[in-house]
PDB file of C-alpha atoms in Angstrom:
ATOM      1  CA  MET A   1     -25.342  10.015-107.715  1.00 48.00           C
ATOM      2  CA  ASN A   2     -22.117   9.838-105.752  1.00 53.00           C
ATOM      3  CA  ALA A   3     -21.985   6.347-104.265  1.00 52.00           C
ATOM      4  CA  ARG A   4     -20.175   7.565-101.153  1.00 57.00           C
ATOM      5  CA  TRP A   5     -23.050   9.927-100.531  1.00 54.00           C
ATOM      6  CA  ALA A   6     -25.511   7.076-101.044  1.00 51.00           C
ATOM      7  CA  TRP A   7     -23.894   5.066 -98.254  1.00 56.00           C
ATOM      8  CA  ILE A   8     -23.947   8.109 -95.987  1.00 60.00           C
ATOM      9  CA  VAL A   9     -27.637   8.627 -96.669  1.00 54.00           C
ATOM     10  CA  ILE A  10     -28.324   4.984 -96.046  1.00 56.00           C
ATOM     11  CA  ALA A  11     -26.536   5.161 -92.723  1.00 57.00           C
ATOM     12  CA  TRP A  12     -28.419   8.356 -91.864  1.00 60.00           C
ATOM     13  CA  LEU A  13     -31.730   6.655 -92.625  1.00 53.00           C
ATOM     14  CA  ALA A  14     -30.861   3.750 -90.399  1.00 55.00           C
ATOM     15  CA  VAL A  15     -30.135   6.132 -87.549  1.00 53.00           C
ATOM     16  CA  ALA A  16     -32.891   8.661 -88.198  1.00 55.00           C
ATOM     17  CA  GLY A  17     -35.367   5.835 -88.296  1.00 53.00           C
ATOM     18  CA  LEU A  18     -37.443   4.970 -91.275  1.00 49.00           C
ATOM     19  CA  PRO A  19     -41.045   4.319 -90.318  1.00 47.00           C
ATOM     20  CA  ALA A  20     -40.960   1.137 -88.313  1.00 47.00           C
ATOM     21  CA  MET A  21     -42.855  -1.847 -89.549  1.00 45.00           C
ATOM     22  CA  ALA A  22     -45.023  -3.819 -87.169  1.00 48.00           C
ATOM     23  CA  GLU A  23     -43.051  -4.449 -84.013  1.00 48.00           C
ATOM     24  CA  PRO A  24     -42.393  -8.153 -83.434  1.00 54.00           C
ATOM     25  CA  ALA A  25     -43.516  -9.751 -80.203  1.00 56.00           C
ATOM     26  CA  GLY A  26     -40.927  -9.348 -77.484  1.00 57.00           C
ATOM     27  CA  SER A  27     -39.402  -6.261 -79.052  1.00 60.00           C
ATOM     28  CA  PRO A  28     -37.827  -3.764 -76.664  1.00 66.00           C
ATOM     29  CA  PRO A  29     -40.217  -1.322 -75.042  1.00 79.00           C
ATOM     30  CA  GLY A  30     -40.570   2.220 -76.262  1.00 87.00           C
ATOM     31  CA  ILE A  31     -38.931   5.230 -74.675  1.00 91.00           C
ATOM     32  CA  ALA A  32     -40.985   7.511 -72.461  1.00 92.00           C
ATOM     33  CA  TRP A  33     -40.883  11.152 -73.541  1.00 94.00           C
ATOM     34  CA  ASP A  34     -39.917  12.174 -70.011  1.00 92.00           C
ATOM     35  CA  SER A  35     -36.890   9.878 -70.097  1.00 93.00           C
ATOM     36  CA  LEU A  36     -35.367  11.831 -72.998  1.00 94.00           C
ATOM     37  CA  SER A  37     -32.823  14.484 -72.103  1.00 94.00           C
ATOM     38  CA  PRO A  38     -33.988  18.109 -72.380  1.00 94.00           C
ATOM     39  CA  GLU A  39     -31.735  18.487 -75.436  1.00 93.00           C
ATOM     40  CA  GLN A  40     -33.300  15.431 -77.106  1.00 93.00           C
ATOM     41  CA  GLN A  41     -36.777  16.731 -76.288  1.00 93.00           C
ATOM     42  CA  GLN A  42     -35.907  20.066 -77.882  1.00 94.00           C
ATOM     43  CA  LEU A  43     -34.676  18.352 -81.063  1.00 91.00           C
ATOM     44  CA  LEU A  44     -37.710  16.077 -81.222  1.00 93.00           C
ATOM     45  CA  ALA A  45     -40.241  18.709 -80.076  1.00 93.00           C
ATOM     46  CA  LYS A  46     -42.447  18.344 -83.152  1.00 93.00           C
ATOM     47  CA  HIS A  47     -43.124  14.744 -82.068  1.00 92.00           C
ATOM     48  CA  ALA A  48     -43.952  15.574 -78.438  1.00 92.00           C
ATOM     49  CA  GLY A  49     -47.711  15.327 -78.958  1.00 92.00           C
ATOM     50  CA  ASP A  50     -47.678  11.965 -80.703  1.00 92.00           C
ATOM     51  CA  TRP A  51     -44.523  10.439 -79.173  1.00 93.00           C
ATOM     52  CA  SER A  52     -46.418   7.794 -77.202  1.00 90.00           C
ATOM     53  CA  GLU A  53     -48.198   6.680 -80.391  1.00 92.00           C
ATOM     54  CA  LEU A  54     -44.975   6.066 -82.313  1.00 93.00           C
ATOM     55  CA  PRO A  55     -43.844   2.435 -82.574  1.00 94.00           C
ATOM     56  CA  PRO A  56     -41.143   1.566 -80.015  1.00 93.00           C
ATOM     57  CA  GLY A  57     -38.565   0.928 -82.735  1.00 91.00           C
ATOM     58  CA  ARG A  58     -39.203   4.361 -84.211  1.00 92.00           C
ATOM     59  CA  GLN A  59     -38.889   5.989 -80.772  1.00 93.00           C
ATOM     60  CA  GLN A  60     -35.578   4.246 -80.164  1.00 93.00           C
ATOM     61  CA  ALA A  61     -34.228   5.163 -83.597  1.00 92.00           C
ATOM     62  CA  MET A  62     -35.214   8.802 -83.173  1.00 92.00           C
ATOM     63  CA  ALA A  63     -33.698   8.966 -79.677  1.00 94.00           C
ATOM     64  CA  ARG A  64     -30.436   7.456 -80.998  1.00 94.00           C
ATOM     65  CA  GLY A  65     -30.476   9.882 -83.916  1.00 92.00           C
ATOM     66  CA  ALA A  66     -30.945  12.814 -81.536  1.00 93.00           C
ATOM     67  CA  GLU A  67     -28.040  11.563 -79.399  1.00 94.00           C
ATOM     68  CA  ARG A  68     -25.807  11.324 -82.442  1.00 94.00           C
ATOM     69  CA  TRP A  69     -26.876  14.770 -83.631  1.00 93.00           C
ATOM     70  CA  LEU A  70     -26.060  16.282 -80.255  1.00 93.00           C
ATOM     71  CA  ALA A  71     -22.621  14.643 -80.337  1.00 95.00           C
ATOM     72  CA  MET A  72     -21.797  16.241 -83.718  1.00 94.00           C
ATOM     73  CA  ASN A  73     -19.796  19.414 -84.005  1.00 95.00           C
ATOM     74  CA  PRO A  74     -21.289  22.296 -86.050  1.00 94.00           C
ATOM     75  CA  GLU A  75     -19.387  21.277 -89.183  1.00 96.00           C
ATOM     76  CA  GLN A  76     -20.696  17.712 -88.969  1.00 95.00           C
ATOM     77  CA  GLN A  77     -24.222  19.014 -88.405  1.00 94.00           C
ATOM     78  CA  ALA A  78     -23.928  21.241 -91.483  1.00 95.00           C
ATOM     79  CA  ARG A  79     -22.817  18.263 -93.594  1.00 95.00           C
ATOM     80  CA  ALA A  80     -25.682  16.169 -92.234  1.00 93.00           C
ATOM     81  CA  ARG A  81     -28.191  18.924 -93.082  1.00 93.00           C
ATOM     82  CA  GLU A  82     -26.782  19.107 -96.596  1.00 96.00           C
ATOM     83  CA  ARG A  83     -27.021  15.339 -97.035  1.00 94.00           C
ATOM     84  CA  TRP A  84     -30.587  15.354 -95.722  1.00 92.00           C
ATOM     85  CA  GLN A  85     -31.512  18.124 -98.156  1.00 95.00           C
ATOM     86  CA  ARG A  86     -30.057  16.136-101.053  1.00 95.00           C
ATOM     87  CA  TRP A  87     -32.000  13.068 -99.883  1.00 93.00           C
ATOM     88  CA  GLN A  88     -35.218  15.076 -99.862  1.00 94.00           C
ATOM     89  CA  GLU A  89     -34.538  16.198-103.437  1.00 96.00           C
ATOM     90  CA  LEU A  90     -34.105  12.647-104.762  1.00 95.00           C
ATOM     91  CA  PRO A  91     -36.952  11.250-106.829  1.00 96.00           C
ATOM     92  CA  PRO A  92     -39.078   8.730-104.887  1.00 95.00           C
ATOM     93  CA  LYS A  93     -37.953   5.841-107.114  1.00 95.00           C
ATOM     94  CA  GLN A  94     -34.311   6.573-106.396  1.00 95.00           C
ATOM     95  CA  ARG A  95     -34.981   6.754-102.658  1.00 95.00           C
ATOM     96  CA  GLU A  96     -36.803   3.428-102.839  1.00 96.00           C
ATOM     97  CA  ARG A  97     -33.845   1.880-104.677  1.00 94.00           C
ATOM     98  CA  ILE A  98     -31.488   3.107-101.948  1.00 93.00           C
ATOM     99  CA  ARG A  99     -33.790   1.683 -99.266  1.00 94.00           C
ATOM    100  CA  GLU A 100     -33.880  -1.673-101.075  1.00 95.00           C
ATOM    101  CA  ARG A 101     -30.104  -1.769-101.304  1.00 92.00           C
ATOM    102  CA  TRP A 102     -29.759  -0.831 -97.644  1.00 92.00           C
ATOM    103  CA  SER A 103     -32.163  -3.608 -96.677  1.00 93.00           C
ATOM    104  CA  TRP A 104     -30.188  -6.074 -98.790  1.00 91.00           C
ATOM    105  CA  PHE A 105     -26.899  -4.907 -97.255  1.00 91.00           C
ATOM    106  CA  SER A 106     -28.290  -5.083 -93.696  1.00 92.00           C
ATOM    107  CA  ASP A 107     -29.282  -8.703 -94.237  1.00 93.00           C
ATOM    108  CA  LEU A 108     -25.748  -9.744 -95.206  1.00 90.00           C
ATOM    109  CA  PRO A 109     -23.530 -11.490 -92.658  1.00 91.00           C
ATOM    110  CA  PRO A 110     -21.150  -9.060 -90.908  1.00 93.00           C
ATOM    111  CA  ALA A 111     -18.110 -10.546 -92.668  1.00 90.00           C
ATOM    112  CA  GLU A 112     -19.699  -9.952 -96.071  1.00 88.00           C
ATOM    113  CA  GLN A 113     -20.643  -6.397 -95.098  1.00 91.00           C
ATOM    114  CA  GLU A 114     -17.061  -5.730 -94.094  1.00 92.00           C
ATOM    115  CA  ARG A 115     -15.752  -7.219 -97.347  1.00 88.00           C
ATOM    116  CA  LEU A 116     -18.005  -4.879 -99.309  1.00 88.00           C
ATOM    117  CA  ARG A 117     -16.931  -1.908 -97.187  1.00 93.00           C
ATOM    118  CA  ASP A 118     -13.292  -2.804 -97.881  1.00 93.00           C
ATOM    119  CA  SER A 119     -13.997  -2.999-101.610  1.00 89.00           C
ATOM    120  CA  TRP A 120     -15.675   0.388-101.445  1.00 91.00           C
ATOM    121  CA  ARG A 121     -12.723   1.888 -99.561  1.00 94.00           C
ATOM    122  CA  ARG A 122     -10.327   0.533-102.188  1.00 93.00           C
ATOM    123  CA  TYR A 123     -12.479   2.036-104.935  1.00 92.00           C
ATOM    124  CA  GLN A 124     -12.620   5.396-103.116  1.00 93.00           C
ATOM    125  CA  ALA A 125      -8.828   5.355-102.735  1.00 95.00           C
ATOM    126  CA  LEU A 126      -8.379   5.189-106.511  1.00 94.00           C
ATOM    127  CA  PRO A 127      -7.501   8.424-108.277  1.00 96.00           C
ATOM    128  CA  PRO A 128     -10.620  10.217-109.585  1.00 95.00           C
ATOM    129  CA  GLU A 129      -9.531   9.604-113.173  1.00 96.00           C
ATOM    130  CA  ARG A 130      -9.355   5.843-112.606  1.00 95.00           C
ATOM    131  CA  ARG A 131     -12.782   5.804-110.923  1.00 94.00           C
ATOM    132  CA  GLN A 132     -14.230   7.734-113.866  1.00 95.00           C
ATOM    133  CA  GLU A 133     -12.576   5.314-116.272  1.00 95.00           C
ATOM    134  CA  LEU A 134     -14.117   2.329-114.466  1.00 93.00           C
ATOM    135  CA  ARG A 135     -17.569   3.951-114.425  1.00 93.00           C
ATOM    136  CA  GLU A 136     -17.351   4.680-118.151  1.00 95.00           C
ATOM    137  CA  ARG A 137     -16.202   1.158-118.899  1.00 93.00           C
ATOM    138  CA  TRP A 138     -19.169  -0.224-116.932  1.00 91.00           C
ATOM    139  CA  ARG A 139     -21.638   2.080-118.706  1.00 94.00           C
ATOM    140  CA  GLN A 140     -20.342   1.028-122.115  1.00 95.00           C
ATOM    141  CA  MET A 141     -20.737  -2.687-121.396  1.00 94.00           C
ATOM    142  CA  THR A 142     -23.750  -4.549-122.672  1.00 94.00           C
ATOM    143  CA  PRO A 143     -25.928  -6.301-120.087  1.00 92.00           C
ATOM    144  CA  ALA A 144     -24.427  -9.627-121.202  1.00 93.00           C
ATOM    145  CA  GLU A 145     -20.888  -8.320-120.699  1.00 93.00           C
ATOM    146  CA  ARG A 146     -21.788  -6.999-117.265  1.00 89.00           C
ATOM    147  CA  GLU A 147     -23.288 -10.327-116.281  1.00 89.00           C
ATOM    148  CA  ARG A 148     -20.213 -12.216-117.525  1.00 91.00           C
ATOM    149  CA  LEU A 149     -17.939  -9.901-115.530  1.00 87.00           C
ATOM    150  CA  MET A 150     -20.033 -10.391-112.396  1.00 82.00           C
ATOM    151  CA  ARG A 151     -19.994 -14.191-112.872  1.00 84.00           C
ATOM    152  CA  GLU A 152     -16.209 -14.157-113.200  1.00 84.00           C
ATOM    153  CA  ARG A 153     -15.896 -12.055-110.048  1.00 78.00           C
ATOM    154  CA  MET A 154     -18.258 -14.387-108.201  1.00 73.00           C
ATOM    155  CA  GLN A 155     -16.085 -17.366-109.114  1.00 75.00           C
ATOM    156  CA  ARG A 156     -13.016 -15.608-107.751  1.00 73.00           C
ATOM    157  CA  ARG A 157     -14.706 -14.290-104.628  1.00 65.00           C
ATOM    158  CA  PRO A 158     -18.285 -15.434-103.996  1.00 56.00           C
ATOM    159  CA  MET A 159     -20.695 -12.897-102.601  1.00 55.00           C
ATOM    160  CA  VAL A 160     -24.396 -12.477-102.325  1.00 54.00           C
ATOM    161  CA  ALA A 161     -25.785 -10.608-105.310  1.00 56.00           C
ATOM    162  CA  PRO A 162     -27.554  -7.291-104.718  1.00 58.00           C
ATOM    163  CA  PRO A 163     -31.235  -7.044-105.537  1.00 58.00           C
ATOM    164  CA  ALA A 164     -31.926  -6.826-109.234  1.00 60.00           C
ATOM    165  CA  PRO A 165     -33.176  -3.475-110.516  1.00 58.00           C
ATOM    166  CA  ARG A 166     -36.929  -3.364-110.818  1.00 58.00           C
ATOM    167  CA  ARG A 167     -38.165  -3.418-114.380  1.00 55.00           C
ATOM    168  CA  ARG A 168     -40.723  -0.875-115.494  1.00 52.00           C
ATOM    169  CA  PRO A 169     -44.000  -2.452-116.657  1.00 51.00           C
TER     170      PRO A 169
END
């Protein structure tokens, strides 16, 4: 999977609103259906009947997502539809892995998030051949070699490690 696309999907999920967990005490109130703009109501029409039953966090995320959608030009909307379609086609385990990584990333301090974004931008700026070369090199490494490389990188520039892949039973 294209890693750039993964980050886009992750951002889309954050905006579109994954099902909210239990709302903590003192969380912001929900959004009344009538307070949504007519355009937002049209976009979210399938939720009109159960809007008041949605958790406040979910309501807010959906309202923000509708605002962002309405601010997009047709080309941006087409790209978003395409990304959403690709997300829907991902196997559930892969989606769960992306959600786990997004959760891990969201918990990082802002400075660490920015450092990782910068690293990603530098990687994306590499010529496609060099990126392919790096991916191949990584794939050909043994788990011990990968771990050694990560340890060396951590000594040069400490960072919080991403969640370990889940092992199959």
